Amino acid sequence: MTVIGDDGLARPTWAATDPLMREYYDTEWGMPVRDERGLFERLSLEAFQSGLSWATILRKRPAFRVAFDDFDPDRVAAYDEGDVARLMGDAGIVRNRRKIEATITNARATRALREEGGLVELVWSFRPASTPAPETYADVPSTSRESVALAKALRGKGFAFVGPTTMFALMEAVGIVDTHLVGSHRRGSSGVWA
């Protein structure tokens, strides 16, 4: 279920051919993100990815960063209808009004969470006691008990576009769970899971 690259390293097929996806897989996906801005960015991009391919979002990430002020929650929280109109006119990003408005809503919710320990503390509190050990793609879950609970907790704090599948993808991306295939050169590389 993995492909051996010309460098001799085993990767899943989704990260084996496209240079951008390969770089993302090798250096970023599954590595711990424990800062508010970084986590808010990942949460936002996972919401924008809903219904699209991750490669599409990754290619547009530089434009997203410019459009959303480098995902600074304080700046995004201050956006108004003029900013929504500006973003809807930006061909460099995914122009979906509901997702744009959810990002602004989530920035405001991120700010409000600071009084309770913050976004990072809340999201990481849903780290499970163990992580999957998938040998094939069929073994990789799309949700978990923890992702369902995280989605519910975030919605309770005013977040939007945070369903259980999206939250599981976030948990994978930021190292809360390790779903690298057994046999991949990245399995266990986050330092979170042995």
PDB file of C-alpha atoms in Angstrom:
ATOM      1  CA  MET A   1       0.000   0.000   0.000  1.00  0.00           C
ATOM      2  CA  THR A   2       3.042   2.251  -0.099  1.00  0.00           C
ATOM      3  CA  VAL A   3       5.203   3.267  -3.026  1.00  0.00           C
ATOM      4  CA  ILE A   4       8.992   3.305  -2.816  1.00  0.00           C
ATOM      5  CA  GLY A   5      10.261   6.603  -4.219  1.00  0.00           C
ATOM      6  CA  ASP A   6      13.448   7.206  -6.160  1.00  0.00           C
ATOM      7  CA  ASP A   7      14.962   8.205  -2.810  1.00  0.00           C
ATOM      8  CA  GLY A   8      14.202   4.732  -1.413  1.00  0.00           C
ATOM      9  CA  LEU A   9      11.519   6.003   1.004  1.00  0.00           C
ATOM     10  CA  ALA A  10       8.062   4.446   1.320  1.00  0.00           C
ATOM     11  CA  ARG A  11       5.087   6.797   0.975  1.00  0.00           C
ATOM     12  CA  PRO A  12       1.360   6.338   0.374  1.00  0.00           C
ATOM     13  CA  THR A  13       0.312   6.681  -3.262  1.00  0.00           C
ATOM     14  CA  TRP A  14      -1.263  10.109  -2.653  1.00  0.00           C
ATOM     15  CA  ALA A  15       2.173  11.461  -1.686  1.00  0.00           C
ATOM     16  CA  ALA A  16       4.296   9.497  -4.132  1.00  0.00           C
ATOM     17  CA  THR A  17       4.103  11.419  -7.405  1.00  0.00           C
ATOM     18  CA  ASP A  18       3.054  15.069  -7.024  1.00  0.00           C
ATOM     19  CA  PRO A  19       6.110  17.023  -5.759  1.00  0.00           C
ATOM     20  CA  LEU A  20       3.948  19.415  -3.698  1.00  0.00           C
ATOM     21  CA  MET A  21       2.071  16.567  -1.993  1.00  0.00           C
ATOM     22  CA  ARG A  22       5.307  14.689  -1.456  1.00  0.00           C
ATOM     23  CA  GLU A  23       6.926  17.703   0.241  1.00  0.00           C
ATOM     24  CA  TYR A  24       3.832  18.233   2.398  1.00  0.00           C
ATOM     25  CA  TYR A  25       3.799  14.564   3.404  1.00  0.00           C
ATOM     26  CA  ASP A  26       7.528  14.427   4.118  1.00  0.00           C
ATOM     27  CA  THR A  27       7.795  17.612   6.166  1.00  0.00           C
ATOM     28  CA  GLU A  28       4.439  18.692   7.523  1.00  0.00           C
ATOM     29  CA  TRP A  29       1.531  16.240   7.564  1.00  0.00           C
ATOM     30  CA  GLY A  30       1.209  14.576  10.939  1.00  0.00           C
ATOM     31  CA  MET A  31       3.720  16.825  12.691  1.00  0.00           C
ATOM     32  CA  PRO A  32       2.520  18.466  15.926  1.00  0.00           C
ATOM     33  CA  VAL A  33       1.008  21.933  15.600  1.00  0.00           C
ATOM     34  CA  ARG A  34       0.767  23.551  19.018  1.00  0.00           C
ATOM     35  CA  ASP A  35       0.466  27.265  18.302  1.00  0.00           C
ATOM     36  CA  GLU A  36      -2.829  29.112  17.980  1.00  0.00           C
ATOM     37  CA  ARG A  37      -2.202  30.679  14.562  1.00  0.00           C
ATOM     38  CA  GLY A  38      -0.944  27.422  13.088  1.00  0.00           C
ATOM     39  CA  LEU A  39      -3.870  25.454  14.443  1.00  0.00           C
ATOM     40  CA  PHE A  40      -6.381  28.087  13.312  1.00  0.00           C
ATOM     41  CA  GLU A  41      -4.874  27.925   9.815  1.00  0.00           C
ATOM     42  CA  ARG A  42      -5.139  24.120   9.694  1.00  0.00           C
ATOM     43  CA  LEU A  43      -8.709  24.228  11.031  1.00  0.00           C
ATOM     44  CA  SER A  44      -9.626  26.810   8.381  1.00  0.00           C
ATOM     45  CA  LEU A  45      -7.990  24.956   5.513  1.00  0.00           C
ATOM     46  CA  GLU A  46      -9.599  21.655   6.521  1.00  0.00           C
ATOM     47  CA  ALA A  47     -12.982  23.402   6.373  1.00  0.00           C
ATOM     48  CA  PHE A  48     -12.202  24.817   2.920  1.00  0.00           C
ATOM     49  CA  GLN A  49     -11.089  21.341   1.803  1.00  0.00           C
ATOM     50  CA  SER A  50     -14.496  19.836   2.576  1.00  0.00           C
ATOM     51  CA  GLY A  51     -15.753  18.399  -0.721  1.00  0.00           C
ATOM     52  CA  LEU A  52     -12.490  19.161  -2.541  1.00  0.00           C
ATOM     53  CA  SER A  53      -9.103  17.498  -2.849  1.00  0.00           C
ATOM     54  CA  TRP A  54      -6.354  18.397  -0.412  1.00  0.00           C
ATOM     55  CA  ALA A  55      -4.033  19.017  -3.382  1.00  0.00           C
ATOM     56  CA  THR A  56      -6.345  21.841  -4.485  1.00  0.00           C
ATOM     57  CA  ILE A  57      -6.148  23.491  -1.061  1.00  0.00           C
ATOM     58  CA  LEU A  58      -2.402  22.985  -0.778  1.00  0.00           C
ATOM     59  CA  ARG A  59      -1.839  24.660  -4.162  1.00  0.00           C
ATOM     60  CA  LYS A  60      -3.962  27.599  -3.041  1.00  0.00           C
ATOM     61  CA  ARG A  61      -2.465  27.840   0.460  1.00  0.00           C
ATOM     62  CA  PRO A  62      -0.118  30.758  -0.355  1.00  0.00           C
ATOM     63  CA  ALA A  63      -3.099  32.742  -1.699  1.00  0.00           C
ATOM     64  CA  PHE A  64      -5.192  31.764   1.342  1.00  0.00           C
ATOM     65  CA  ARG A  65      -2.452  33.044   3.633  1.00  0.00           C
ATOM     66  CA  VAL A  66      -2.377  36.402   1.859  1.00  0.00           C
ATOM     67  CA  ALA A  67      -6.171  36.675   1.672  1.00  0.00           C
ATOM     68  CA  PHE A  68      -6.670  35.811   5.360  1.00  0.00           C
ATOM     69  CA  ASP A  69      -3.814  37.883   6.822  1.00  0.00           C
ATOM     70  CA  ASP A  70      -1.658  34.806   7.479  1.00  0.00           C
ATOM     71  CA  PHE A  71      -4.565  33.351   9.477  1.00  0.00           C
ATOM     72  CA  ASP A  72      -4.041  35.766  12.357  1.00  0.00           C
ATOM     73  CA  PRO A  73      -7.209  35.097  14.400  1.00  0.00           C
ATOM     74  CA  ASP A  74      -7.389  38.676  15.706  1.00  0.00           C
ATOM     75  CA  ARG A  75      -7.266  40.185  12.236  1.00  0.00           C
ATOM     76  CA  VAL A  76      -9.691  37.668  10.727  1.00  0.00           C
ATOM     77  CA  ALA A  77     -12.097  38.118  13.652  1.00  0.00           C
ATOM     78  CA  ALA A  78     -12.344  41.812  12.740  1.00  0.00           C
ATOM     79  CA  TYR A  79     -13.462  41.106   9.143  1.00  0.00           C
ATOM     80  CA  ASP A  80     -16.748  42.605   8.010  1.00  0.00           C
ATOM     81  CA  GLU A  81     -19.020  42.338   4.954  1.00  0.00           C
ATOM     82  CA  GLY A  82     -16.474  44.287   2.914  1.00  0.00           C
ATOM     83  CA  ASP A  83     -13.896  41.615   3.651  1.00  0.00           C
ATOM     84  CA  VAL A  84     -16.365  38.871   2.726  1.00  0.00           C
ATOM     85  CA  ALA A  85     -16.949  40.623  -0.615  1.00  0.00           C
ATOM     86  CA  ARG A  86     -13.184  40.984  -1.126  1.00  0.00           C
ATOM     87  CA  LEU A  87     -12.654  37.284  -0.430  1.00  0.00           C
ATOM     88  CA  MET A  88     -15.536  36.271  -2.707  1.00  0.00           C
ATOM     89  CA  GLY A  89     -13.747  38.155  -5.493  1.00  0.00           C
ATOM     90  CA  ASP A  90     -10.360  36.510  -4.883  1.00  0.00           C
ATOM     91  CA  ALA A  91      -9.785  33.885  -7.591  1.00  0.00           C
ATOM     92  CA  GLY A  92      -6.725  32.593  -5.738  1.00  0.00           C
ATOM     93  CA  ILE A  93      -8.799  30.967  -2.992  1.00  0.00           C
ATOM     94  CA  VAL A  94     -11.907  28.786  -2.803  1.00  0.00           C
ATOM     95  CA  ARG A  95     -14.747  31.283  -3.104  1.00  0.00           C
ATOM     96  CA  ASN A  96     -17.435  29.691  -0.986  1.00  0.00           C
ATOM     97  CA  ARG A  97     -19.379  32.209   1.096  1.00  0.00           C
ATOM     98  CA  ARG A  98     -20.327  29.693   3.812  1.00  0.00           C
ATOM     99  CA  LYS A  99     -16.707  28.610   4.255  1.00  0.00           C
ATOM    100  CA  ILE A 100     -15.456  32.208   4.263  1.00  0.00           C
ATOM    101  CA  GLU A 101     -18.046  33.205   6.853  1.00  0.00           C
ATOM    102  CA  ALA A 102     -17.214  30.094   8.904  1.00  0.00           C
ATOM    103  CA  THR A 103     -13.540  31.108   8.941  1.00  0.00           C
ATOM    104  CA  ILE A 104     -14.468  34.533  10.317  1.00  0.00           C
ATOM    105  CA  THR A 105     -16.816  32.926  12.855  1.00  0.00           C
ATOM    106  CA  ASN A 106     -14.066  30.514  13.884  1.00  0.00           C
ATOM    107  CA  ALA A 107     -11.567  33.350  14.320  1.00  0.00           C
ATOM    108  CA  ARG A 108     -13.983  35.035  16.715  1.00  0.00           C
ATOM    109  CA  ALA A 109     -14.546  31.748  18.547  1.00  0.00           C
ATOM    110  CA  THR A 110     -10.767  31.216  18.737  1.00  0.00           C
ATOM    111  CA  ARG A 111     -10.379  34.608  20.390  1.00  0.00           C
ATOM    112  CA  ALA A 112     -13.150  33.844  22.873  1.00  0.00           C
ATOM    113  CA  LEU A 113     -11.523  30.509  23.783  1.00  0.00           C
ATOM    114  CA  ARG A 114      -8.431  32.277  25.120  1.00  0.00           C
ATOM    115  CA  GLU A 115     -10.313  32.892  28.365  1.00  0.00           C
ATOM    116  CA  GLU A 116     -10.665  29.105  28.786  1.00  0.00           C
ATOM    117  CA  GLY A 117      -7.146  27.987  27.919  1.00  0.00           C
ATOM    118  CA  GLY A 118      -7.273  28.468  24.171  1.00  0.00           C
ATOM    119  CA  LEU A 119      -7.832  26.594  20.931  1.00  0.00           C
ATOM    120  CA  VAL A 120      -4.659  24.526  21.186  1.00  0.00           C
ATOM    121  CA  GLU A 121      -5.465  23.245  24.666  1.00  0.00           C
ATOM    122  CA  LEU A 122      -9.035  22.373  23.672  1.00  0.00           C
ATOM    123  CA  VAL A 123      -8.131  20.560  20.444  1.00  0.00           C
ATOM    124  CA  TRP A 124      -5.218  18.627  21.945  1.00  0.00           C
ATOM    125  CA  SER A 125      -7.359  17.569  24.930  1.00  0.00           C
ATOM    126  CA  PHE A 126      -9.051  15.146  22.512  1.00  0.00           C
ATOM    127  CA  ARG A 127      -5.881  13.156  21.878  1.00  0.00           C
ATOM    128  CA  PRO A 128      -6.861   9.496  22.195  1.00  0.00           C
ATOM    129  CA  ALA A 129      -5.125   6.937  24.396  1.00  0.00           C
ATOM    130  CA  SER A 130      -3.890   5.095  21.304  1.00  0.00           C
ATOM    131  CA  THR A 131      -3.514   5.767  17.603  1.00  0.00           C
ATOM    132  CA  PRO A 132      -4.516   3.616  14.626  1.00  0.00           C
ATOM    133  CA  ALA A 133      -1.869   1.413  12.999  1.00  0.00           C
ATOM    134  CA  PRO A 134      -3.193   1.139   9.432  1.00  0.00           C
ATOM    135  CA  GLU A 135      -1.526  -1.254   7.030  1.00  0.00           C
ATOM    136  CA  THR A 136      -3.812  -0.345   4.102  1.00  0.00           C
ATOM    137  CA  TYR A 137      -5.965   2.640   3.168  1.00  0.00           C
ATOM    138  CA  ALA A 138      -8.999   0.591   4.123  1.00  0.00           C
ATOM    139  CA  ASP A 139      -7.634   0.513   7.691  1.00  0.00           C
ATOM    140  CA  VAL A 140      -7.545   4.320   7.989  1.00  0.00           C
ATOM    141  CA  PRO A 141     -10.682   5.564   9.736  1.00  0.00           C
ATOM    142  CA  SER A 142     -12.436   8.747   8.643  1.00  0.00           C
ATOM    143  CA  THR A 143     -13.790   9.547  12.111  1.00  0.00           C
ATOM    144  CA  SER A 144     -13.221   8.466  15.678  1.00  0.00           C
ATOM    145  CA  ARG A 145     -14.967   8.748  19.013  1.00  0.00           C
ATOM    146  CA  GLU A 146     -12.588  11.616  19.785  1.00  0.00           C
ATOM    147  CA  SER A 147     -13.223  13.463  16.497  1.00  0.00           C
ATOM    148  CA  VAL A 148     -16.980  13.248  17.112  1.00  0.00           C
ATOM    149  CA  ALA A 149     -16.472  14.653  20.620  1.00  0.00           C
ATOM    150  CA  LEU A 150     -14.098  17.374  19.376  1.00  0.00           C
ATOM    151  CA  ALA A 151     -16.600  18.461  16.703  1.00  0.00           C
ATOM    152  CA  LYS A 152     -19.347  18.656  19.338  1.00  0.00           C
ATOM    153  CA  ALA A 153     -17.132  20.619  21.742  1.00  0.00           C
ATOM    154  CA  LEU A 154     -16.080  23.105  19.057  1.00  0.00           C
ATOM    155  CA  ARG A 155     -19.667  23.621  17.882  1.00  0.00           C
ATOM    156  CA  GLY A 156     -20.579  24.244  21.522  1.00  0.00           C
ATOM    157  CA  LYS A 157     -17.964  27.009  21.571  1.00  0.00           C
ATOM    158  CA  GLY A 158     -19.415  28.667  18.470  1.00  0.00           C
ATOM    159  CA  PHE A 159     -17.278  27.112  15.715  1.00  0.00           C
ATOM    160  CA  ALA A 160     -18.685  26.229  12.280  1.00  0.00           C
ATOM    161  CA  PHE A 161     -17.710  23.700   9.576  1.00  0.00           C
ATOM    162  CA  VAL A 162     -16.212  21.407  12.205  1.00  0.00           C
ATOM    163  CA  GLY A 163     -17.847  18.044  11.542  1.00  0.00           C
ATOM    164  CA  PRO A 164     -16.397  14.750  12.812  1.00  0.00           C
ATOM    165  CA  THR A 165     -14.739  13.833   9.491  1.00  0.00           C
ATOM    166  CA  THR A 166     -13.164  17.280   9.110  1.00  0.00           C
ATOM    167  CA  MET A 167     -11.967  17.132  12.715  1.00  0.00           C
ATOM    168  CA  PHE A 168     -10.452  13.694  12.193  1.00  0.00           C
ATOM    169  CA  ALA A 169      -8.560  15.061   9.176  1.00  0.00           C
ATOM    170  CA  LEU A 170      -7.367  17.933  11.384  1.00  0.00           C
ATOM    171  CA  MET A 171      -6.257  15.482  14.074  1.00  0.00           C
ATOM    172  CA  GLU A 172      -4.249  13.565  11.445  1.00  0.00           C
ATOM    173  CA  ALA A 173      -2.718  16.717   9.959  1.00  0.00           C
ATOM    174  CA  VAL A 174      -1.558  18.177  13.286  1.00  0.00           C
ATOM    175  CA  GLY A 175      -0.205  14.985  14.856  1.00  0.00           C
ATOM    176  CA  ILE A 176      -2.950  14.203  17.365  1.00  0.00           C
ATOM    177  CA  VAL A 177      -3.307  10.801  15.713  1.00  0.00           C
ATOM    178  CA  ASP A 178      -0.755   9.014  13.511  1.00  0.00           C
ATOM    179  CA  THR A 179      -2.411   7.429  10.510  1.00  0.00           C
ATOM    180  CA  HIS A 180       0.762   7.067   8.467  1.00  0.00           C
ATOM    181  CA  LEU A 181       0.629   3.581   7.018  1.00  0.00           C
ATOM    182  CA  VAL A 182       2.726   0.993   8.795  1.00  0.00           C
ATOM    183  CA  GLY A 183       5.743   0.731   6.519  1.00  0.00           C
ATOM    184  CA  SER A 184       5.801   4.431   5.619  1.00  0.00           C
ATOM    185  CA  HIS A 185       9.046   6.230   6.389  1.00  0.00           C
ATOM    186  CA  ARG A 186       6.998   8.793   8.350  1.00  0.00           C
ATOM    187  CA  ARG A 187       5.279   6.355  10.722  1.00  0.00           C
ATOM    188  CA  GLY A 188       6.034   7.459  14.289  1.00  0.00           C
ATOM    189  CA  SER A 189       8.022  10.523  13.169  1.00  0.00           C
ATOM    190  CA  SER A 190       5.921  13.097  15.019  1.00  0.00           C
ATOM    191  CA  GLY A 191       7.348  12.309  18.429  1.00  0.00           C
ATOM    192  CA  VAL A 192       3.772  12.108  19.767  1.00  0.00           C
ATOM    193  CA  TRP A 193       3.408   8.378  19.102  1.00  0.00           C
ATOM    194  CA  ALA A 194       6.107   5.729  19.324  1.00  0.00           C
TER     195      ALA A 194
END
